[in-house]
Amino acid sequence: MADPHHATDAADHDAEAYQHGTMAIEEQKATWKLVQALFSWGSVALAAILAFLVIWFQPGGSFLGGLIAGVVIFAAGFAFLKSGSKGH
């Protein structure tokens, strides 16, 4: 039976040929940027929706009050996210 902890010649060659920093990571960068955007915008939308629903369905709450609160929270989140750093 082969020793699973013993490196093969092909693995040794690959390890020697590897050069740090040479792998193309554009797809990983794009995926991470998309994930960050989805989490950011999703958080703003979730906060606005929750505020709207809580204010609307609380005892004595109103639809219009909840709508105003939701829009204000979304507008503040929109302004905050759009004003973020563009240097990346």
mmCIF file of C-alpha atoms in Angstrom:
data_model
loop_
_atom_site.group_PDB
_atom_site.id
_atom_site.type_symbol
_atom_site.label_atom_id
_atom_site.label_comp_id
_atom_site.label_asym_id
_atom_site.label_seq_id
_atom_site.Cartn_x
_atom_site.Cartn_y
_atom_site.Cartn_z
ATOM 1 C CA MET A 1 0.000 0.000 0.000
ATOM 2 C CA ALA A 2 1.310 3.438 -0.872
ATOM 3 C CA ASP A 3 2.212 5.892 1.856
ATOM 4 C CA PRO A 4 -0.349 8.753 1.582
ATOM 5 C CA HIS A 5 2.065 11.190 3.247
ATOM 6 C CA HIS A 6 4.898 10.666 0.773
ATOM 7 C CA ALA A 7 5.068 13.284 -1.998
ATOM 8 C CA THR A 8 5.276 12.110 -5.576
ATOM 9 C CA ASP A 9 7.727 13.399 -8.160
ATOM 10 C CA ALA A 10 4.966 15.378 -9.890
ATOM 11 C CA ALA A 11 3.945 17.068 -6.636
ATOM 12 C CA ASP A 12 7.573 17.896 -5.871
ATOM 13 C CA HIS A 13 7.974 19.450 -9.308
ATOM 14 C CA ASP A 14 4.799 21.513 -8.923
ATOM 15 C CA ALA A 15 5.876 22.777 -5.514
ATOM 16 C CA GLU A 16 9.285 23.812 -6.871
ATOM 17 C CA ALA A 17 7.753 25.512 -9.918
ATOM 18 C CA TYR A 18 5.304 27.591 -7.866
ATOM 19 C CA GLN A 19 6.101 31.292 -7.677
ATOM 20 C CA HIS A 20 4.261 33.384 -5.087
ATOM 21 C CA GLY A 21 2.119 36.151 -6.578
ATOM 22 C CA THR A 22 1.933 34.836 -10.142
ATOM 23 C CA MET A 23 -1.582 33.380 -10.092
ATOM 24 C CA ALA A 24 -4.289 35.360 -11.900
ATOM 25 C CA ILE A 25 -6.920 36.274 -9.286
ATOM 26 C CA GLU A 26 -9.151 38.659 -11.240
ATOM 27 C CA GLU A 27 -12.148 36.323 -10.969
ATOM 28 C CA GLN A 28 -11.708 35.962 -7.216
ATOM 29 C CA LYS A 29 -11.449 39.751 -6.845
ATOM 30 C CA ALA A 30 -14.620 40.254 -8.896
ATOM 31 C CA THR A 31 -16.474 37.623 -6.868
ATOM 32 C CA TRP A 32 -15.415 39.183 -3.560
ATOM 33 C CA LYS A 33 -16.456 42.647 -4.794
ATOM 34 C CA LEU A 34 -19.881 41.248 -5.725
ATOM 35 C CA VAL A 35 -20.266 39.532 -2.337
ATOM 36 C CA GLN A 36 -19.400 42.755 -0.509
ATOM 37 C CA ALA A 37 -21.881 44.729 -2.611
ATOM 38 C CA LEU A 38 -24.654 42.183 -2.034
ATOM 39 C CA PHE A 39 -24.069 42.178 1.725
ATOM 40 C CA SER A 40 -23.927 45.982 1.892
ATOM 41 C CA TRP A 41 -27.020 46.682 -0.182
ATOM 42 C CA GLY A 42 -28.850 43.741 1.357
ATOM 43 C CA SER A 43 -28.178 45.097 4.838
ATOM 44 C CA VAL A 44 -29.501 48.539 3.898
ATOM 45 C CA ALA A 45 -32.618 47.043 2.308
ATOM 46 C CA LEU A 46 -33.212 44.744 5.277
ATOM 47 C CA ALA A 47 -32.877 47.611 7.762
ATOM 48 C CA ALA A 48 -35.320 49.751 5.781
ATOM 49 C CA ILE A 49 -37.859 46.927 5.439
ATOM 50 C CA LEU A 50 -37.641 46.003 9.122
ATOM 51 C CA ALA A 51 -38.089 49.614 10.231
ATOM 52 C CA PHE A 52 -41.073 49.974 7.911
ATOM 53 C CA LEU A 53 -42.751 46.804 9.176
ATOM 54 C CA VAL A 54 -42.058 47.434 12.867
ATOM 55 C CA ILE A 55 -43.414 50.967 12.777
ATOM 56 C CA TRP A 56 -46.425 49.933 10.674
ATOM 57 C CA PHE A 57 -47.468 46.933 12.788
ATOM 58 C CA GLN A 58 -46.714 48.217 16.280
ATOM 59 C CA PRO A 59 -49.747 49.072 18.393
ATOM 60 C CA GLY A 60 -50.814 52.518 17.281
ATOM 61 C CA GLY A 61 -48.404 52.436 14.341
ATOM 62 C CA SER A 62 -49.164 53.736 10.889
ATOM 63 C CA PHE A 63 -48.372 52.744 7.337
ATOM 64 C CA LEU A 64 -47.267 56.254 6.422
ATOM 65 C CA GLY A 65 -44.958 56.551 9.445
ATOM 66 C CA GLY A 66 -43.338 53.226 8.618
ATOM 67 C CA LEU A 67 -42.986 54.173 4.978
ATOM 68 C CA ILE A 68 -41.294 57.464 5.880
ATOM 69 C CA ALA A 69 -38.917 55.737 8.299
ATOM 70 C CA GLY A 70 -38.058 53.058 5.736
ATOM 71 C CA VAL A 71 -37.392 55.606 3.011
ATOM 72 C CA VAL A 72 -35.234 57.733 5.328
ATOM 73 C CA ILE A 73 -33.173 54.720 6.391
ATOM 74 C CA PHE A 74 -32.765 53.568 2.804
ATOM 75 C CA ALA A 75 -31.767 57.079 1.657
ATOM 76 C CA ALA A 76 -29.198 57.358 4.460
ATOM 77 C CA GLY A 77 -27.795 53.928 3.608
ATOM 78 C CA PHE A 78 -27.726 54.786 -0.090
ATOM 79 C CA ALA A 79 -25.818 58.014 0.588
ATOM 80 C CA PHE A 80 -23.407 56.205 2.907
ATOM 81 C CA LEU A 81 -22.678 53.397 0.448
ATOM 82 C CA LYS A 82 -22.299 55.727 -2.523
ATOM 83 C CA SER A 83 -19.878 57.975 -0.630
ATOM 84 C CA GLY A 84 -17.531 55.067 0.151
ATOM 85 C CA SER A 85 -13.919 55.033 -0.973
ATOM 86 C CA LYS A 86 -13.405 54.602 -4.702
ATOM 87 C CA GLY A 87 -9.663 53.923 -4.441
ATOM 88 C CA HIS A 88 -9.930 50.126 -4.492
#
